Short mmCIF file of C-alpha atoms and ligand atoms in Angstrom, two decimals:
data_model
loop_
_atom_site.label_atom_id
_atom_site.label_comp_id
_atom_site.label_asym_id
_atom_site.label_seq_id
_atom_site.Cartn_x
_atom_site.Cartn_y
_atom_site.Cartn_z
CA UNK A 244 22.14 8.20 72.46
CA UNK A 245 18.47 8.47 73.40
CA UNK A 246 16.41 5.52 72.44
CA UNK A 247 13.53 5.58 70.33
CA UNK A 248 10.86 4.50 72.83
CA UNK A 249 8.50 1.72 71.43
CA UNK A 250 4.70 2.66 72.67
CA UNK A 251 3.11 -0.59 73.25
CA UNK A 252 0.08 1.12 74.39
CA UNK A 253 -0.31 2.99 71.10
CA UNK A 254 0.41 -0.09 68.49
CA UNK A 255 -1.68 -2.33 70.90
CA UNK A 256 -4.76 -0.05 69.95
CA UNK A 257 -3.86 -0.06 66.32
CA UNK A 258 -4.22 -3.86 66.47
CA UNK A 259 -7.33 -4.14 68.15
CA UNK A 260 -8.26 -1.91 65.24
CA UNK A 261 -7.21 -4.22 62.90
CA UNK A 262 -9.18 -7.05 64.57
CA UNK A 263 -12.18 -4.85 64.81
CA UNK A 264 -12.04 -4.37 60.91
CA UNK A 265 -11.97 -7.80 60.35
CA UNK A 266 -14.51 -8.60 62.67
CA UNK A 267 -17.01 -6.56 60.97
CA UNK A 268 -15.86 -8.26 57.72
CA UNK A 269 -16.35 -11.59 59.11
CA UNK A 270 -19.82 -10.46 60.50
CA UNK A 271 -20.86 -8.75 56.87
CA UNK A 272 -19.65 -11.07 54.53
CA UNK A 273 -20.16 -14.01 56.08
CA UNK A 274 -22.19 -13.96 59.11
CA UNK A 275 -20.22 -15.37 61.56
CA UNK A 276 -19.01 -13.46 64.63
CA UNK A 277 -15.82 -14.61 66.46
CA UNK A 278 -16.30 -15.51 70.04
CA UNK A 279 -14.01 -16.20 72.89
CA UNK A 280 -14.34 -18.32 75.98
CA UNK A 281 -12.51 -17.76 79.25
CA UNK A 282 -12.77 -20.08 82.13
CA UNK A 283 -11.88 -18.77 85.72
CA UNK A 284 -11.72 -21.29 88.32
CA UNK A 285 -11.90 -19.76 91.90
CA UNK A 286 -10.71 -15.59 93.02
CA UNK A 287 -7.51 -15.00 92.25
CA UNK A 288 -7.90 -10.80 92.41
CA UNK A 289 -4.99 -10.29 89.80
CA UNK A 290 -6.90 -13.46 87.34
CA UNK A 291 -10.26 -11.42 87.89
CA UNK A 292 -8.89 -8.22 87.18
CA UNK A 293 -7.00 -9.93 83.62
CA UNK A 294 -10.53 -11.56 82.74
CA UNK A 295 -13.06 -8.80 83.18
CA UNK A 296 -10.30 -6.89 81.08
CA UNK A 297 -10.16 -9.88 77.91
CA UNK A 298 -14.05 -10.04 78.16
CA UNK A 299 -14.48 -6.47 77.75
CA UNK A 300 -11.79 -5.55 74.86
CA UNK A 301 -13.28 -8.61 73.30
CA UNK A 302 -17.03 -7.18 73.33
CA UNK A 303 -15.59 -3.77 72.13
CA UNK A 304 -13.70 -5.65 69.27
CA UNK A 305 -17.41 -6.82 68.12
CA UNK A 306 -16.62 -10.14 69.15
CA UNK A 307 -18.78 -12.55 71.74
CA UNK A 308 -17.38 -13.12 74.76
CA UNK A 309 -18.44 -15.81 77.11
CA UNK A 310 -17.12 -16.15 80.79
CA UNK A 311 -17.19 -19.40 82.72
CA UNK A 312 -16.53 -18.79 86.11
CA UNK A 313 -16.18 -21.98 88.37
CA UNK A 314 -15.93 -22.21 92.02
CA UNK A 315 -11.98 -22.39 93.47
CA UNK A 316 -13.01 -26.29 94.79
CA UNK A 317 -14.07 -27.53 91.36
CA UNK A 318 -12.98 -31.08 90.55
CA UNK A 319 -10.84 -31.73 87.37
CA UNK A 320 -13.85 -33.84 86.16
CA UNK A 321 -16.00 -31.28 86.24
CA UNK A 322 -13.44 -28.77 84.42
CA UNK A 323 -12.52 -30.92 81.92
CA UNK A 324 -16.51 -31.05 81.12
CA UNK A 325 -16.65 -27.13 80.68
CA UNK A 326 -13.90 -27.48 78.65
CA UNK A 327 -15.36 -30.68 76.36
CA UNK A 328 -18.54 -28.62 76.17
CA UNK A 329 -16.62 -25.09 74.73
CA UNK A 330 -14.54 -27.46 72.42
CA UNK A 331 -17.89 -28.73 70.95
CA UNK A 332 -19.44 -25.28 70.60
CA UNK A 333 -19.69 -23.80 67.37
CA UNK A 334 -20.15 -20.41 68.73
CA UNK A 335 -16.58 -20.19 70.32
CA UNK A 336 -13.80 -20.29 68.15
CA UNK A 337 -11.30 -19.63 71.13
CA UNK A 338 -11.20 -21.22 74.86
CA UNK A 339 -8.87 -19.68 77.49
CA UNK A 340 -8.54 -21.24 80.43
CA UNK A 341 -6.92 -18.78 83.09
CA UNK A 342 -3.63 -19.78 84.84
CA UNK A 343 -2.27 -20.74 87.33
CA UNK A 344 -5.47 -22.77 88.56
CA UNK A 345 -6.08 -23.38 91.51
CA UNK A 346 -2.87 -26.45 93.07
CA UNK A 347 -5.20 -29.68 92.77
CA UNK A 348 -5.90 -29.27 89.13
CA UNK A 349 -3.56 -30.45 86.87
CA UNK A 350 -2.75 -27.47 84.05
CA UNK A 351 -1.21 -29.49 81.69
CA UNK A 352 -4.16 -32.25 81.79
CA UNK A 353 -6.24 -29.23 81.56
CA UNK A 354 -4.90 -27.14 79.04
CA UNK A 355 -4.06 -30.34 76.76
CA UNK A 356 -7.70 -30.76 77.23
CA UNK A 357 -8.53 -27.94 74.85
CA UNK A 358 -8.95 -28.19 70.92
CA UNK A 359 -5.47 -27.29 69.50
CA UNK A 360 -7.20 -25.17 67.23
CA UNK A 361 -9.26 -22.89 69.81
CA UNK A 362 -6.24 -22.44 71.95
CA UNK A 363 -6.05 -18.98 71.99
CA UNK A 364 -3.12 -19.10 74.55
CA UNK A 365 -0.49 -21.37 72.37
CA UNK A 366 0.15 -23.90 75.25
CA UNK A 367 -1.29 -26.73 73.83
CA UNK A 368 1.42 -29.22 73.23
CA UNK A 369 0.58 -29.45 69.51
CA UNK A 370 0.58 -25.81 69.30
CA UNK A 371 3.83 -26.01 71.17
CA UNK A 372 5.06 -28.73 68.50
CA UNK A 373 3.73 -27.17 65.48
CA UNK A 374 5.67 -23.62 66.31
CA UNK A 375 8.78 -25.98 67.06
CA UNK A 376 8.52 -27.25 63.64
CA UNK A 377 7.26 -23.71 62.09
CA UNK A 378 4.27 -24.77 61.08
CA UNK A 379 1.12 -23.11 61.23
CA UNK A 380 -0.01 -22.70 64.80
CA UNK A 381 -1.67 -21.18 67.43
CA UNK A 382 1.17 -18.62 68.82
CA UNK A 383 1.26 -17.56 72.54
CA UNK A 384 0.17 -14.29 73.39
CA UNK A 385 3.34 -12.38 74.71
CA UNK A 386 5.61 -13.57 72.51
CA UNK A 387 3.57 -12.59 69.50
CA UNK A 388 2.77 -9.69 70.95
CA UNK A 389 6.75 -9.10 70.83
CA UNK A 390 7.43 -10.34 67.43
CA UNK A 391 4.71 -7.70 66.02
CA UNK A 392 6.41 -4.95 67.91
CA UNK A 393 9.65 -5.55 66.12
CA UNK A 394 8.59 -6.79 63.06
CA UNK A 395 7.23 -3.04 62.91
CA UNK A 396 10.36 -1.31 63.80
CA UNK A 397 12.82 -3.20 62.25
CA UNK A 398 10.78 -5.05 59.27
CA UNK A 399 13.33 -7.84 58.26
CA UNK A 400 14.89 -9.20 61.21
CA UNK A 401 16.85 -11.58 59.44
CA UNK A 402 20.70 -11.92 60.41
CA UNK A 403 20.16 -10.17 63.68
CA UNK A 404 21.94 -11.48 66.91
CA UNK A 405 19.02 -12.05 69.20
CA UNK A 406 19.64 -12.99 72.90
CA UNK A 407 16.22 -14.17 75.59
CA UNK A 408 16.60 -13.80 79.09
CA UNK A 409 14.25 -17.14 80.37
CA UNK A 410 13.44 -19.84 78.88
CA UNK A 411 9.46 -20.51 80.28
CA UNK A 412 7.06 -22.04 78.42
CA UNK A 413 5.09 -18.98 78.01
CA UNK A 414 7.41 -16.20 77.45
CA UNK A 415 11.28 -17.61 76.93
CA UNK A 416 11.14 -20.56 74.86
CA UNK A 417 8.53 -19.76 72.38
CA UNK A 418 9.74 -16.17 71.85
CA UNK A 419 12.81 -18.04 70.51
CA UNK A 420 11.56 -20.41 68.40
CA UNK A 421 9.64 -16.88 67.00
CA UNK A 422 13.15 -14.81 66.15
CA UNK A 423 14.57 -18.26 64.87
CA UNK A 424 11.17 -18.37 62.32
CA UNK A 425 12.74 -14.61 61.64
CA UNK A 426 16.08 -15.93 60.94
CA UNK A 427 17.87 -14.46 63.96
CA UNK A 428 20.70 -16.10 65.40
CA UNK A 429 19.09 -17.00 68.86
CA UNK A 430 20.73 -17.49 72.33
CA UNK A 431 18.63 -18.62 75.30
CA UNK A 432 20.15 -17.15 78.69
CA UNK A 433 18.56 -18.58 82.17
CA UNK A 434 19.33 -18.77 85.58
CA UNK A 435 22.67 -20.50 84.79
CA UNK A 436 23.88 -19.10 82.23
CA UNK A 437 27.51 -17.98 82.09
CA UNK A 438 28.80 -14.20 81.96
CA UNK A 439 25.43 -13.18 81.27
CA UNK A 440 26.44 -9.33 80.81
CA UNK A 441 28.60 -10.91 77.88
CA UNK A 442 26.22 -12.91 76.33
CA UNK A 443 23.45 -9.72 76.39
CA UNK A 444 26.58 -7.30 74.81
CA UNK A 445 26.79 -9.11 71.85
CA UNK A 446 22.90 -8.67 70.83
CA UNK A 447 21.06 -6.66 68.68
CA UNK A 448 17.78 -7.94 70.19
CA UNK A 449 17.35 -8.39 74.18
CA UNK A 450 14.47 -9.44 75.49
CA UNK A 451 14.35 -10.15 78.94
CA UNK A 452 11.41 -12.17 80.85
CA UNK A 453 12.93 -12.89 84.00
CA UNK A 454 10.38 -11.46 86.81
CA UNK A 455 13.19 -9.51 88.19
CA UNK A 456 13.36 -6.02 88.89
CA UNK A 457 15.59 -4.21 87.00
CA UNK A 458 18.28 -6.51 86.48
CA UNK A 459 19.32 -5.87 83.53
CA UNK A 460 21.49 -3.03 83.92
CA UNK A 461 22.25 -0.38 80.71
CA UNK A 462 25.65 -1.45 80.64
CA UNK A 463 24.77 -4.50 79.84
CA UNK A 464 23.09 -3.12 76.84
CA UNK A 465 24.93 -3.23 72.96
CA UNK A 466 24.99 0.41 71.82
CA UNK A 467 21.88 0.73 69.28
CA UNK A 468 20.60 -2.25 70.17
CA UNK A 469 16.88 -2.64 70.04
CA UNK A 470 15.35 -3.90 74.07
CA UNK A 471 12.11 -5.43 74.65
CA UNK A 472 11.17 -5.81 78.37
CA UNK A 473 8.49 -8.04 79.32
CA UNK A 474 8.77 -8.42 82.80
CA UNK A 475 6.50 -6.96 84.87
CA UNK A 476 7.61 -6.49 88.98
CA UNK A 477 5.76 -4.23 91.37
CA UNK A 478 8.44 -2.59 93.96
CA UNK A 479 7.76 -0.18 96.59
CA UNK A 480 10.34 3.25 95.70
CA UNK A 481 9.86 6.27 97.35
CA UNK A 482 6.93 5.05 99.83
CA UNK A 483 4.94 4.20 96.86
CA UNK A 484 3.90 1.35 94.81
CA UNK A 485 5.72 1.09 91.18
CA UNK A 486 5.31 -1.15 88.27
CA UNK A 487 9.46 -1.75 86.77
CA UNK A 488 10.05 -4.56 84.48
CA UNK A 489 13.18 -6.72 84.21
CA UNK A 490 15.50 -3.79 82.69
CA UNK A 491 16.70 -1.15 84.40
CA UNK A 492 14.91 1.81 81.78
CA UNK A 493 16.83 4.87 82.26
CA UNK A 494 20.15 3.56 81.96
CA UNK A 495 19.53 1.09 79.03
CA UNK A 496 17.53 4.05 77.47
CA UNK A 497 21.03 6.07 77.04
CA UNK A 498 22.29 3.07 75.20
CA UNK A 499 19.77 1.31 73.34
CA UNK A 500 18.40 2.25 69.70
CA UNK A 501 14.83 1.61 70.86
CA UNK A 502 13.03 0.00 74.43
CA UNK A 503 9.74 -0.81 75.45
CA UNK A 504 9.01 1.03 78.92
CA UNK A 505 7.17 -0.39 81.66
CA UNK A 506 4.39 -0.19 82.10
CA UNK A 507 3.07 0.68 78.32
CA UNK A 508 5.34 -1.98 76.09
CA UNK A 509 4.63 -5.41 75.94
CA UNK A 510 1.94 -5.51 78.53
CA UNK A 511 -1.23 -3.83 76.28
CA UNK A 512 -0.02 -6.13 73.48
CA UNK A 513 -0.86 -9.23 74.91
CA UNK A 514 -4.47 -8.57 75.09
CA UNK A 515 -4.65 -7.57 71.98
CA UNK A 516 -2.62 -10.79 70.75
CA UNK A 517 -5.34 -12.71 72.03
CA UNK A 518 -7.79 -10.97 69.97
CA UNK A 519 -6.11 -11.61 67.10
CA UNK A 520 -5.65 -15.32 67.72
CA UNK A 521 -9.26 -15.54 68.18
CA UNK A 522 -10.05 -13.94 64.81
CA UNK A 523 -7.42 -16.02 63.38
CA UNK A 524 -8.83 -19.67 65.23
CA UNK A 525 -12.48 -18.50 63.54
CA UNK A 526 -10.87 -17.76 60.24
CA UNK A 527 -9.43 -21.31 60.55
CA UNK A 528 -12.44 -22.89 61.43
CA UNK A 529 -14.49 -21.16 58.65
CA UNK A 530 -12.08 -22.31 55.94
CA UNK A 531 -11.63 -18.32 55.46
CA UNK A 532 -8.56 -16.08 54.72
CA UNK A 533 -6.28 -15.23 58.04
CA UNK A 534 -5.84 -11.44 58.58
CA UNK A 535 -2.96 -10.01 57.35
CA UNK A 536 -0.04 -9.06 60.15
CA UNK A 537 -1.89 -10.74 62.60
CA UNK A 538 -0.13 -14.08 63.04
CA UNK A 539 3.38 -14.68 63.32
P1 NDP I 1513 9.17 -17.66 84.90
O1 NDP I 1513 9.39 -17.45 86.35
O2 NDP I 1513 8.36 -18.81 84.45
O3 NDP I 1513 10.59 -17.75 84.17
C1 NDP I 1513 11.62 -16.88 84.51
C2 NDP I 1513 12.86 -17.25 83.75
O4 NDP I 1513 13.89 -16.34 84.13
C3 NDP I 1513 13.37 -18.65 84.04
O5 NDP I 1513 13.70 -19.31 82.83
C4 NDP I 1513 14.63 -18.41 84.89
O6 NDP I 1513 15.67 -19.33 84.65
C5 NDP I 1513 15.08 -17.06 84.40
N1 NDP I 1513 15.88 -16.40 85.42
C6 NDP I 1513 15.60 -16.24 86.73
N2 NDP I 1513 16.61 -15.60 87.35
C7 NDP I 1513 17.54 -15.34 86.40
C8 NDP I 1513 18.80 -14.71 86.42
N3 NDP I 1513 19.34 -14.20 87.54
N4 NDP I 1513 19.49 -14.62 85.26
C9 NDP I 1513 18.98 -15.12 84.12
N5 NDP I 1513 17.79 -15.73 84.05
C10 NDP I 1513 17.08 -15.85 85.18
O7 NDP I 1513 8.58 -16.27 84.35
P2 NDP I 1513 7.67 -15.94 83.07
O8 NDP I 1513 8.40 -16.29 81.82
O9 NDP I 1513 6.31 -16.45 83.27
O10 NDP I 1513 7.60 -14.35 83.21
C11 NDP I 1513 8.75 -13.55 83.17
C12 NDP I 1513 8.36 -12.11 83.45
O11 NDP I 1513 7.47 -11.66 82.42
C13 NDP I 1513 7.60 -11.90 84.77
O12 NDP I 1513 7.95 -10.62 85.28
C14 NDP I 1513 6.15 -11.87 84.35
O13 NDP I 1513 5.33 -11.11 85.22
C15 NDP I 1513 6.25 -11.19 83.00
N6 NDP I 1513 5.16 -11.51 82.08
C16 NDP I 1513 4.59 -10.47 81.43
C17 NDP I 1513 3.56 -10.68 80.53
C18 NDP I 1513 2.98 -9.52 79.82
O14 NDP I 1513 1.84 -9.56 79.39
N7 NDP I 1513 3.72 -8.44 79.62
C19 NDP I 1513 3.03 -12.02 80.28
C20 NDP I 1513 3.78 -13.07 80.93
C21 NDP I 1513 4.81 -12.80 81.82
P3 NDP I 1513 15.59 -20.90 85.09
O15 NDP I 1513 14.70 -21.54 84.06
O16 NDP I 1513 16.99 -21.34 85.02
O17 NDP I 1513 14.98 -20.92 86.46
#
């Protein structure tokens, strides 16, 4: 069986369509623009490279995008007042900060420092809370970003046996607490978890977020079931430099119903999720109707 092969790329753009739309709705009707704020504390080449991409698909969505970039030696003081000053902004209706910062800043201090509501990324602890209680909440990025892919292919996912590989804060565990909000019977697998090739044969949903190259071998893989790779590993094969995520494609391709390749699955999505939880956070502060298919 060949899977069907789920083009992140592809249903990435059609949501950054969607949030474009209700930009300009937001901008006609009401005249309010949504606008996001990313803070980048010191050069981290691969955090440069993700914010110059989130400030540009932000401007091209129609919303505002405003960049605080802070030297690496900045003192928690002086972060936290960056922060304090974005919270108090009207203009911003979502405040990134980008992680990891650099080792003498505290991330949780920092990221519990942000208003629940602006935070875009979902780590807040009342976010975190709130989606552990399903209630309303600001969702991480990823996992949404997952949940919308297979809300589309499936629709109901209700019923389904749904196993995650990892169980970090910002891919395992709230991508679980997502499929159990879709009624799937969820199993968390980690590090040390027992017969893991077992526990991943018995589901209809996989996804892995491991950071390991191609572990997850295709007989590992339920026939038909449906695979959603997050992880994202460069290797060297061949002399050259490769992107592979945590499954090994080709063989789990021959098994599974439908996969998300790597590079083009889950990566474009979480961009795009971010857009749509800034659109949502300024339809929440306006007292204004969220977008439909946008939030989990
Ligand atoms: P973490 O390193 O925080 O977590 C990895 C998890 O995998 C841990 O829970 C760990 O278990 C588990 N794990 C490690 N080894 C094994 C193993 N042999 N068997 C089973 N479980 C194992 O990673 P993240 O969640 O931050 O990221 C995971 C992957 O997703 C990475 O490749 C990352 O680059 C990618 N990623 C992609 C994004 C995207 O936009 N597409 C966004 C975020 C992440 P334990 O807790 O026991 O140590």
């Amino acid at each position: 069986m060949a899977a069907n092969i789920i083009d992140g790329k592809a249903f990435a753009a059609t949501v950054r369509e969607k949030v474009a739309g209700h930009v300009a709705r937001l901008k006609e009707e009401h005249n309010i623009t949504p606008g996001l704020a990313v803070v980048l504390v010191g050069e981290d080449p691969a955090s440069q490279v993700y914010v110059r991409s989130k400030g540009k698909q932000t401007v091209e969505a129609g919303m505002n995008s405003f960049e605080h970039k802070l030297d690496a030696d900045t003192s928690e003081a002086d972060l936290l007042a960056v922060v304090e000053q974005l919270n108090n902004d009207p203009a911003v209706h979502g405040i990134l900060v980008q992680l990891p910062l650099p080792g003498h800043l505290n991330e949780d201090l920092i990221i519990n420092s942000i208003a629940p509501e602006k935070d875009v990324d979902g780590f807040h602890i009342s976010n975190v809370g709130l989606l552990g209680t399903g209630q309303k909440s600001m969702v991480p990025c990823t996992p949404l970003g997952c949940l919308m892919m297979l809300r589309d292919y499936h629709g109901s996912l209700s019923g389904m046996d749904a196993v995650v590989i990892g169980r970090s804060n910002i891919v395992g565990k709230p991508m679980a607490q997502l499929l159990l909000g879709d009624s799937c019977t969820v199993t968390i697998a980690h590090s040390r978890t027992k017969d893991l090739p077992d526990v991943v044969r018995r589901a209809d949903i996989v996804v892995a977020a491991v950071g390991r190259p191609e572990m997850v071998p295709g007989d590992w893989i339920k026939e038909g079931a449906t695979v959603i790779d997050v992880g994202i590993n460069r290797i060297q094969r061949d002399g050259k430099n490769k992107l592979v995520g945590d499954v090994d494609f080709a063989s789990a391709a021959e098994r599974a119903g439908a996969i998300t390749p790597v590079p083009g699955g889950v990566g474009p999505m979480t961009i795009a999720c971010l857009l749509a939880n800034t659109v949502t956070a300024c339809c929440r502060a306006n007292g204004l109707a969220e977008p439909e298919g946008l939030t989990a």
